[in-house]
Amino acid sequence: MILFSGLYNLGIAIYYFAITLSAWAGKVKARLWKQGRYQWPVRMHVAIPPGTPLIWVHAASLGEFEQGRPVLEALRSHYPSYKILLTFFSPSGYEVRKDYQGADYIFYLPLDTRRNARIFLDIAQPRLALFIKYEFWYHFLTALHARNIPTLLVSGIFRPQQVFFKWYGGLFRQLLERLTHIFVQDDRSLQLLTSAGIKNVSRSGDTRFDRVWALRNEKRTLPLIEQFCTGKHILVAGSTWPEDEQLLAACWSQMLPDMALILAPHEVHTTRIDQLMAMFPQAQRYTRLAAGEALHSNVLIIDNVGMLSALYHYAMITYVGGGFGKEGIHNILEPATYGKPVLFGPIFDKFPEAPALIAVGGGFIVKDAASLLRILQLFVQDTTAWNTAAQAAAAYVEAGQGATGKVLTYIAEKRFLSNP
């Protein structure tokens, strides 16, 4: 364990050095990562009064936050005397949700060192800690375990390729044993963990289903989007990367004249938006439309953040990006919850919801421009095919609800949060 700890600390130090170099080189995310952690103990001391009854929820980034959000908000509702501390590792989560009203305190997670973990827990003194999906920080988990603070992993997902299941993964498996309980999304993850000797695990399902199903009832209206969509068949392409956009551009000139595209890239910095405008010269930027520019195009590029989940509501067909990159697809449940057929690329091995959605008839693999064009034209021209796929997508999400309730029931049964 001493050797493991030493190697781990070396890796953390190298990571911090790399982030520092990137920040000096002008990388925006690295700069935000550094700035957001500046003097964090002082800021936490000022923000959190000593003795505050507190629940700590940690999410790596924005996607994990949305995944854990139903649990966070249910805890806030069921245990109103407790404050919520929300931490993020990535700027893409913190910068978007730093003003989120559902948490009382929001910070970046400090770098995972023994000293930082000790100081953080000395200040926060959480009664319960929840990590969303796959955050396994050695020093934080060790310190939580040493202090007997109940620590849960929510919506965990595990694959055979992960280090926990390798012959040399014994010390990593010990990290999992330091969690009080692991809630996993699927049977494969449950079987992997139990086969590896991990007993503190159960299948709850994925809390994202609870979150995205709730989106149906939020009914967020976007007047400019409604204006753009009038009289058109709408394809909303969300969280796209260059590979996705090249595919869309290749087939777009062959689409039916009443087809329109709303394109929301994963990254919205100036360089990316300029690249999209070069791919789609006739396109219009949402911010300029919002500034009063007259509508003049059937391609709308979303050059801001925070709109995507509401945009899917306006679609006839949806495309979710990431399926041609090494990390795989983004959130396909958001469009499915609105009852929209969901198209995506072939790389989705880390996401069990993709083959499941395909199996029920609500999801469709796109391998190239020709297959994308073929599927789009099918749904535009065949109302029956579209209705069947749309109903299957919505039914799949509806059937997947319930994970949040299982987590809350466990917390109540274990009496982790008695009245302070």
Short mmCIF file of C-alpha atoms in Angstrom, two decimals:
data_model
loop_
_atom_site.label_atom_id
_atom_site.label_comp_id
_atom_site.label_asym_id
_atom_site.label_seq_id
_atom_site.Cartn_x
_atom_site.Cartn_y
_atom_site.Cartn_z
CA MET A 1 0.00 0.00 0.00
CA ILE A 2 2.92 2.37 0.72
CA LEU A 3 4.28 1.80 -2.80
CA PHE A 4 0.82 2.33 -4.28
CA SER A 5 0.37 5.55 -2.30
CA GLY A 6 3.76 6.82 -3.42
CA LEU A 7 3.10 6.11 -7.09
CA TYR A 8 -0.36 7.65 -6.82
CA ASN A 9 1.04 10.82 -5.26
CA LEU A 10 3.63 11.02 -8.02
CA GLY A 11 0.88 10.75 -10.62
CA ILE A 12 -1.11 13.51 -8.92
CA ALA A 13 1.98 15.74 -8.85
CA ILE A 14 2.63 15.15 -12.55
CA TYR A 15 -1.00 15.92 -13.33
CA TYR A 16 -0.84 19.18 -11.38
CA PHE A 17 2.36 20.15 -13.19
CA ALA A 18 0.73 19.46 -16.57
CA ILE A 19 -2.30 21.57 -15.63
CA THR A 20 0.00 24.40 -14.56
CA LEU A 21 1.89 24.29 -17.86
CA SER A 22 -1.38 24.29 -19.79
CA ALA A 23 -2.62 27.30 -17.82
CA TRP A 24 0.61 29.17 -18.56
CA ALA A 25 0.15 28.26 -22.24
CA GLY A 26 -3.23 29.97 -22.24
CA LYS A 27 -5.53 26.94 -22.15
CA VAL A 28 -8.83 28.26 -20.83
CA LYS A 29 -9.98 25.13 -18.99
CA ALA A 30 -6.60 24.71 -17.30
CA ARG A 31 -6.62 28.35 -16.20
CA LEU A 32 -10.13 27.99 -14.76
CA TRP A 33 -9.10 24.74 -13.05
CA LYS A 34 -6.23 26.56 -11.32
CA GLN A 35 -8.07 29.78 -10.51
CA GLY A 36 -11.10 27.96 -9.14
CA ARG A 37 -8.97 26.21 -6.53
CA TYR A 38 -7.03 29.29 -5.45
CA GLN A 39 -7.12 29.67 -1.65
CA TRP A 40 -9.96 27.17 -1.41
CA PRO A 41 -9.50 26.50 2.34
CA VAL A 42 -9.95 30.19 3.14
CA ARG A 43 -13.06 30.45 1.01
CA MET A 44 -14.57 27.29 2.47
CA HIS A 45 -13.85 28.46 6.03
CA VAL A 46 -15.65 31.73 5.33
CA ALA A 47 -18.62 30.10 3.60
CA ILE A 48 -19.36 27.14 5.89
CA PRO A 49 -20.02 27.85 9.59
CA PRO A 50 -18.50 25.26 11.95
CA GLY A 51 -20.93 22.53 12.95
CA THR A 52 -23.21 22.96 9.93
CA PRO A 53 -25.14 19.71 9.30
CA LEU A 54 -24.05 19.00 5.76
CA ILE A 55 -24.39 16.52 2.89
CA TRP A 56 -21.55 16.45 0.37
CA VAL A 57 -22.30 15.59 -3.27
CA HIS A 58 -19.42 15.35 -5.75
CA ALA A 59 -19.70 15.25 -9.55
CA ALA A 60 -16.79 15.18 -11.97
CA SER A 61 -18.44 17.43 -14.54
CA LEU A 62 -21.76 18.67 -15.88
CA GLY A 63 -22.99 15.30 -17.10
CA GLU A 64 -22.39 13.65 -13.75
CA PHE A 65 -24.08 16.55 -11.99
CA GLU A 66 -27.22 16.11 -14.08
CA GLN A 67 -27.05 12.40 -13.35
CA GLY A 68 -26.87 12.95 -9.61
CA ARG A 69 -29.23 15.91 -9.52
CA PRO A 70 -32.39 13.90 -8.75
CA VAL A 71 -30.72 12.44 -5.66
CA LEU A 72 -29.36 15.81 -4.56
CA GLU A 73 -32.75 17.49 -4.89
CA ALA A 74 -34.54 14.60 -3.18
CA LEU A 75 -32.10 14.82 -0.25
CA ARG A 76 -32.72 18.54 -0.01
CA SER A 77 -36.47 17.93 0.07
CA HIS A 78 -36.40 15.03 2.55
CA TYR A 79 -33.77 16.51 4.88
CA PRO A 80 -34.32 20.30 4.85
CA SER A 81 -32.26 20.86 8.00
CA TYR A 82 -29.10 19.77 6.16
CA LYS A 83 -27.07 22.02 3.89
CA ILE A 84 -25.82 20.72 0.54
CA LEU A 85 -22.15 21.03 -0.44
CA LEU A 86 -21.65 20.43 -4.17
CA THR A 87 -18.18 19.99 -5.66
CA PHE A 88 -16.94 19.60 -9.22
CA PHE A 89 -13.62 18.42 -10.59
CA SER A 90 -13.95 19.95 -14.06
CA PRO A 91 -14.52 23.57 -15.11
CA SER A 92 -17.15 22.38 -17.58
CA GLY A 93 -19.29 21.46 -14.59
CA TYR A 94 -18.42 24.19 -12.12
CA GLU A 95 -18.56 27.14 -14.50
CA VAL A 96 -22.02 26.17 -15.76
CA ARG A 97 -23.54 25.32 -12.35
CA LYS A 98 -21.69 27.59 -9.92
CA ASP A 99 -24.91 29.55 -9.33
CA TYR A 100 -27.15 26.49 -9.02
CA GLN A 101 -29.79 27.24 -6.39
CA GLY A 102 -30.23 23.64 -5.28
CA ALA A 103 -26.94 23.62 -3.35
CA ASP A 104 -25.88 25.86 -0.48
CA TYR A 105 -22.14 25.75 -1.16
CA ILE A 106 -20.44 25.06 -4.50
CA PHE A 107 -16.69 24.58 -4.89
CA TYR A 108 -14.10 22.87 -7.01
CA LEU A 109 -12.84 19.63 -5.51
CA PRO A 110 -9.28 20.24 -4.28
CA LEU A 111 -6.46 18.21 -5.77
CA ASP A 112 -6.48 14.74 -4.23
CA THR A 113 -3.66 14.86 -1.70
CA ARG A 114 -3.66 13.57 1.85
CA ARG A 115 -3.35 17.10 3.25
CA ASN A 116 -6.11 18.52 1.07
CA ALA A 117 -8.49 15.70 1.98
CA ARG A 118 -7.84 16.27 5.68
CA ILE A 119 -8.37 20.06 5.48
CA PHE A 120 -11.46 19.68 3.30
CA LEU A 121 -13.14 17.25 5.69
CA ASP A 122 -12.10 19.26 8.75
CA ILE A 123 -13.99 22.23 7.31
CA ALA A 124 -16.99 20.49 5.75
CA GLN A 125 -17.51 17.69 8.29
CA PRO A 126 -20.17 16.03 6.13
CA ARG A 127 -22.64 13.60 7.67
CA LEU A 128 -22.94 11.83 4.30
CA ALA A 129 -20.89 11.88 1.07
CA LEU A 130 -22.11 10.88 -2.38
CA PHE A 131 -19.93 10.43 -5.47
CA ILE A 132 -21.63 10.26 -8.85
CA LYS A 133 -20.86 7.54 -11.41
CA TYR A 134 -17.08 7.04 -11.30
CA GLU A 135 -15.08 9.30 -9.03
CA PHE A 136 -12.50 7.28 -7.08
CA TRP A 137 -10.12 9.67 -5.33
CA TYR A 138 -7.72 7.71 -3.15
CA HIS A 139 -7.03 10.24 -0.38
CA PHE A 140 -10.60 11.50 -0.12
CA LEU A 141 -12.05 7.99 0.06
CA THR A 142 -9.39 6.94 2.56
CA ALA A 143 -10.08 9.96 4.79
CA LEU A 144 -13.85 9.48 4.61
CA HIS A 145 -13.47 5.82 5.55
CA ALA A 146 -11.13 6.65 8.44
CA ARG A 147 -13.66 9.11 9.85
CA ASN A 148 -16.56 6.65 9.48
CA ILE A 149 -18.46 9.06 7.22
CA PRO A 150 -21.03 7.11 5.15
CA THR A 151 -19.94 7.32 1.52
CA LEU A 152 -22.05 6.20 -1.44
CA LEU A 153 -21.33 5.78 -5.14
CA VAL A 154 -24.48 6.60 -7.11
CA SER A 155 -25.20 5.34 -10.64
CA GLY A 156 -21.88 3.53 -10.88
CA ILE A 157 -21.00 1.79 -14.12
CA PHE A 158 -18.20 -0.77 -14.45
CA ARG A 159 -16.56 -2.57 -17.39
CA PRO A 160 -14.22 -5.58 -17.55
CA GLN A 161 -11.44 -3.41 -18.99
CA GLN A 162 -11.18 -1.29 -15.84
CA VAL A 163 -8.21 -1.69 -13.52
CA PHE A 164 -10.41 -2.97 -10.67
CA PHE A 165 -10.82 -6.28 -12.51
CA LYS A 166 -7.22 -6.85 -13.59
CA TRP A 167 -4.88 -9.30 -11.86
CA TYR A 168 -2.91 -6.34 -10.54
CA GLY A 169 -5.99 -4.43 -9.39
CA GLY A 170 -6.18 -5.58 -5.78
CA LEU A 171 -5.27 -2.22 -4.27
CA PHE A 172 -7.76 -0.48 -6.52
CA ARG A 173 -10.47 -2.89 -5.38
CA GLN A 174 -9.66 -1.89 -1.82
CA LEU A 175 -10.77 1.63 -2.74
CA LEU A 176 -14.19 0.27 -3.65
CA GLU A 177 -14.39 -1.50 -0.30
CA ARG A 178 -13.94 1.86 1.43
CA LEU A 179 -17.27 2.96 0.02
CA THR A 180 -20.18 2.26 2.34
CA HIS A 181 -22.35 1.20 -0.59
CA ILE A 182 -22.16 1.15 -4.38
CA PHE A 183 -25.33 1.65 -6.42
CA VAL A 184 -24.76 0.41 -9.98
CA GLN A 185 -26.74 1.01 -13.13
CA ASP A 186 -26.89 -2.48 -14.62
CA ASP A 187 -26.58 -6.21 -14.02
CA ARG A 188 -23.19 -6.42 -15.76
CA SER A 189 -21.66 -3.99 -13.27
CA LEU A 190 -23.24 -5.87 -10.37
CA GLN A 191 -21.85 -9.18 -11.61
CA LEU A 192 -18.37 -7.76 -12.17
CA LEU A 193 -18.17 -6.35 -8.67
CA THR A 194 -19.58 -9.38 -6.88
CA SER A 195 -17.27 -11.68 -8.87
CA ALA A 196 -14.36 -9.53 -7.68
CA GLY A 197 -15.41 -10.00 -4.06
CA ILE A 198 -17.11 -6.62 -3.61
CA LYS A 199 -20.16 -7.15 -1.39
CA ASN A 200 -21.31 -3.61 -0.63
CA VAL A 201 -23.15 -3.26 -3.94
CA SER A 202 -26.68 -3.36 -5.35
CA ARG A 203 -28.40 -2.56 -8.63
CA SER A 204 -30.45 0.63 -8.44
CA GLY A 205 -30.60 1.62 -12.09
CA ASP A 206 -29.51 4.95 -13.52
CA THR A 207 -30.68 8.17 -11.84
CA ARG A 208 -30.44 9.93 -15.21
CA PHE A 209 -33.76 8.33 -16.13
CA ASP A 210 -35.40 10.14 -13.22
CA ARG A 211 -33.75 13.41 -14.22
CA VAL A 212 -34.60 13.35 -17.91
CA TRP A 213 -38.17 12.18 -17.33
CA ALA A 214 -38.66 15.24 -15.11
CA LEU A 215 -37.60 17.42 -18.05
CA ARG A 216 -40.87 16.56 -19.78
CA ASN A 217 -42.75 18.47 -17.10
CA GLU A 218 -40.55 21.57 -17.04
CA LYS A 219 -42.03 22.82 -20.33
CA ARG A 220 -39.33 25.39 -21.00
CA THR A 221 -40.33 27.49 -24.00
CA LEU A 222 -37.89 29.13 -26.40
CA PRO A 223 -39.79 31.67 -28.54
CA LEU A 224 -37.01 32.17 -31.11
CA ILE A 225 -36.67 28.42 -31.55
CA GLU A 226 -40.43 28.11 -32.02
CA GLN A 227 -40.22 30.79 -34.70
CA PHE A 228 -37.37 28.96 -36.44
CA CYS A 229 -39.20 25.61 -36.33
CA THR A 230 -42.53 26.76 -37.74
CA GLY A 231 -43.51 24.73 -40.80
CA LYS A 232 -40.34 22.62 -40.85
CA HIS A 233 -39.19 19.10 -40.04
CA ILE A 234 -36.52 19.69 -37.41
CA LEU A 235 -33.33 17.74 -36.80
CA VAL A 236 -31.65 18.75 -33.53
CA ALA A 237 -28.01 17.67 -33.42
CA GLY A 238 -26.66 18.03 -29.90
CA SER A 239 -23.23 17.76 -28.25
CA THR A 240 -21.56 17.39 -31.63
CA TRP A 241 -17.86 17.14 -32.44
CA PRO A 242 -16.13 17.82 -35.79
CA GLU A 243 -16.60 14.21 -36.94
CA ASP A 244 -20.34 14.50 -36.40
CA GLU A 245 -20.54 17.86 -38.11
CA GLN A 246 -18.65 16.65 -41.17
CA LEU A 247 -21.22 13.87 -41.48
CA LEU A 248 -24.12 16.30 -41.20
CA ALA A 249 -22.58 18.69 -43.73
CA ALA A 250 -21.98 15.86 -46.21
CA CYS A 251 -25.63 14.88 -46.37
CA TRP A 252 -27.34 18.19 -45.69
CA SER A 253 -27.40 19.43 -49.28
CA GLN A 254 -29.38 16.31 -50.24
CA MET A 255 -32.07 16.76 -47.61
CA LEU A 256 -35.70 17.60 -48.33
CA PRO A 257 -36.40 21.33 -48.67
CA ASP A 258 -38.62 21.54 -45.57
CA MET A 259 -35.95 19.95 -43.34
CA ALA A 260 -34.14 22.29 -40.94
CA LEU A 261 -31.16 21.76 -38.67
CA ILE A 262 -30.50 23.05 -35.16
CA LEU A 263 -26.86 22.35 -34.36
CA ALA A 264 -25.60 22.59 -30.76
CA PRO A 265 -21.88 21.71 -30.61
CA HIS A 266 -20.29 20.31 -27.48
CA GLU A 267 -17.86 23.24 -27.38
CA VAL A 268 -18.99 26.78 -28.18
CA HIS A 269 -15.78 28.80 -28.17
CA THR A 270 -15.17 31.18 -31.06
CA THR A 271 -12.91 28.88 -33.06
CA ARG A 272 -15.46 26.05 -33.05
CA ILE A 273 -18.33 28.31 -34.06
CA ASP A 274 -16.24 29.76 -36.89
CA GLN A 275 -15.51 26.22 -38.08
CA LEU A 276 -19.21 25.45 -38.15
CA MET A 277 -20.02 28.60 -40.06
CA ALA A 278 -17.44 27.54 -42.66
CA MET A 279 -19.07 24.09 -42.94
CA PHE A 280 -22.56 25.60 -43.21
CA PRO A 281 -22.07 28.97 -44.95
CA GLN A 282 -25.81 29.60 -45.05
CA ALA A 283 -26.19 29.04 -41.30
CA GLN A 284 -27.35 31.59 -38.75
CA ARG A 285 -26.05 32.00 -35.19
CA TYR A 286 -28.56 31.89 -32.36
CA THR A 287 -27.01 34.86 -30.54
CA ARG A 288 -27.44 37.04 -33.62
CA LEU A 289 -31.01 35.91 -34.01
CA ALA A 290 -31.55 36.82 -30.36
CA ALA A 291 -29.98 40.23 -31.02
CA GLY A 292 -32.63 41.00 -33.62
CA GLU A 293 -31.20 39.64 -36.86
CA ALA A 294 -33.94 38.53 -39.25
CA LEU A 295 -34.41 34.80 -39.70
CA HIS A 296 -32.95 33.82 -43.08
CA SER A 297 -31.66 30.22 -42.88
CA ASN A 298 -32.74 26.62 -42.32
CA VAL A 299 -29.57 25.92 -40.30
CA LEU A 300 -29.30 27.41 -36.81
CA ILE A 301 -26.08 27.12 -34.82
CA ILE A 302 -26.47 27.35 -31.05
CA ASP A 303 -23.49 29.41 -29.88
CA ASN A 304 -24.28 29.46 -26.15
CA VAL A 305 -24.74 26.90 -23.37
CA GLY A 306 -27.65 25.65 -21.29
CA MET A 307 -30.30 25.21 -23.99
CA LEU A 308 -29.79 21.71 -25.31
CA SER A 309 -32.25 19.73 -23.19
CA ALA A 310 -35.01 22.20 -24.07
CA LEU A 311 -34.07 22.15 -27.76
CA TYR A 312 -34.77 18.43 -28.09
CA HIS A 313 -38.42 19.12 -27.34
CA TYR A 314 -38.71 20.96 -30.67
CA ALA A 315 -37.17 18.17 -32.77
CA MET A 316 -38.77 15.67 -35.06
CA ILE A 317 -35.53 13.67 -35.14
CA THR A 318 -32.46 13.97 -32.93
CA TYR A 319 -28.77 13.25 -33.39
CA VAL A 320 -26.43 12.96 -30.39
CA GLY A 321 -22.73 13.53 -30.98
CA GLY A 322 -19.61 11.81 -29.71
CA GLY A 323 -20.16 8.45 -31.39
CA PHE A 324 -17.15 8.84 -33.67
CA GLY A 325 -14.68 9.80 -30.91
CA LYS A 326 -12.82 7.66 -28.41
CA GLU A 327 -14.97 8.77 -25.46
CA GLY A 328 -18.24 7.77 -27.11
CA ILE A 329 -21.71 9.29 -27.27
CA HIS A 330 -23.16 11.98 -25.07
CA ASN A 331 -26.57 11.86 -23.35
CA ILE A 332 -29.09 10.03 -25.53
CA LEU A 333 -31.71 9.88 -22.78
CA GLU A 334 -32.54 13.59 -22.98
CA PRO A 335 -33.96 13.43 -26.52
CA ALA A 336 -35.52 10.01 -25.90
CA THR A 337 -37.55 11.31 -22.96
CA TYR A 338 -39.40 13.68 -25.29
CA GLY A 339 -40.34 10.78 -27.56
CA LYS A 340 -37.89 11.54 -30.36
CA PRO A 341 -36.01 8.97 -32.46
CA VAL A 342 -32.32 9.19 -31.49
CA LEU A 343 -29.47 8.79 -33.98
CA PHE A 344 -25.82 8.41 -32.95
CA GLY A 345 -22.45 7.10 -34.11
CA PRO A 346 -21.09 3.57 -33.60
CA ILE A 347 -18.88 4.13 -30.54
CA PHE A 348 -21.00 3.58 -27.43
CA ASP A 349 -19.51 0.58 -25.62
CA LYS A 350 -19.33 2.53 -22.34
CA PHE A 351 -23.03 3.39 -22.45
CA PRO A 352 -25.45 0.48 -21.89
CA GLU A 353 -28.44 2.67 -22.66
CA ALA A 354 -27.40 2.81 -26.33
CA PRO A 355 -27.80 -0.88 -27.24
CA ALA A 356 -30.89 -1.00 -25.03
CA LEU A 357 -32.50 1.92 -26.88
CA ILE A 358 -31.59 0.31 -30.21
CA ALA A 359 -33.14 -2.97 -29.07
CA VAL A 360 -36.51 -1.38 -28.30
CA GLY A 361 -36.57 0.53 -31.58
CA GLY A 362 -35.93 4.08 -30.37
CA GLY A 363 -32.22 4.38 -31.20
CA PHE A 364 -30.41 4.12 -34.52
CA ILE A 365 -26.74 3.74 -35.43
CA VAL A 366 -25.29 6.09 -38.05
CA LYS A 367 -22.05 4.87 -39.65
CA ASP A 368 -21.64 7.35 -42.49
CA ALA A 369 -23.38 10.15 -44.38
CA ALA A 370 -25.34 7.70 -46.52
CA SER A 371 -26.86 5.91 -43.53
CA LEU A 372 -27.67 9.23 -41.86
CA LEU A 373 -29.44 10.47 -44.98
CA ARG A 374 -31.35 7.21 -45.36
CA ILE A 375 -32.69 7.28 -41.79
CA LEU A 376 -33.63 10.96 -41.94
CA GLN A 377 -35.54 10.51 -45.18
CA LEU A 378 -37.32 7.44 -43.80
CA PHE A 379 -38.70 9.32 -40.82
CA VAL A 380 -39.68 12.39 -42.83
CA GLN A 381 -41.52 10.31 -45.42
CA ASP A 382 -42.97 7.49 -43.27
CA THR A 383 -45.15 8.76 -40.41
CA THR A 384 -45.80 5.24 -39.12
CA ALA A 385 -42.08 4.49 -38.81
CA TRP A 386 -41.52 7.78 -37.01
CA ASN A 387 -44.40 7.20 -34.57
CA THR A 388 -43.18 3.70 -33.72
CA ALA A 389 -39.65 4.91 -32.99
CA ALA A 390 -40.84 7.95 -31.03
CA GLN A 391 -43.12 5.91 -28.79
CA ALA A 392 -40.40 3.32 -28.19
CA ALA A 393 -37.91 6.01 -27.13
CA ALA A 394 -40.26 7.59 -24.59
CA ALA A 395 -41.40 4.23 -23.23
CA TYR A 396 -37.80 3.16 -22.67
CA VAL A 397 -37.04 6.20 -20.50
CA GLU A 398 -40.30 5.92 -18.58
CA ALA A 399 -39.59 2.28 -17.74
CA GLY A 400 -36.12 3.13 -16.43
CA GLN A 401 -37.24 5.39 -13.59
CA GLY A 402 -36.86 4.59 -9.90
CA ALA A 403 -33.14 4.70 -9.07
CA THR A 404 -33.43 7.85 -6.97
CA GLY A 405 -36.06 6.27 -4.74
CA LYS A 406 -33.85 3.24 -4.10
CA VAL A 407 -30.94 5.44 -3.00
CA LEU A 408 -33.19 7.51 -0.70
CA THR A 409 -34.74 4.38 0.80
CA TYR A 410 -31.29 2.99 1.62
CA ILE A 411 -30.22 6.25 3.28
CA ALA A 412 -33.41 6.33 5.36
CA GLU A 413 -33.13 2.66 6.40
CA LYS A 414 -29.52 3.13 7.50
CA ARG A 415 -30.44 6.32 9.41
CA PHE A 416 -27.41 8.17 8.07
CA LEU A 417 -29.22 11.50 8.39
CA SER A 418 -31.04 11.65 11.69
CA ASN A 419 -32.27 15.06 12.76
CA PRO A 420 -29.27 17.17 13.82
#
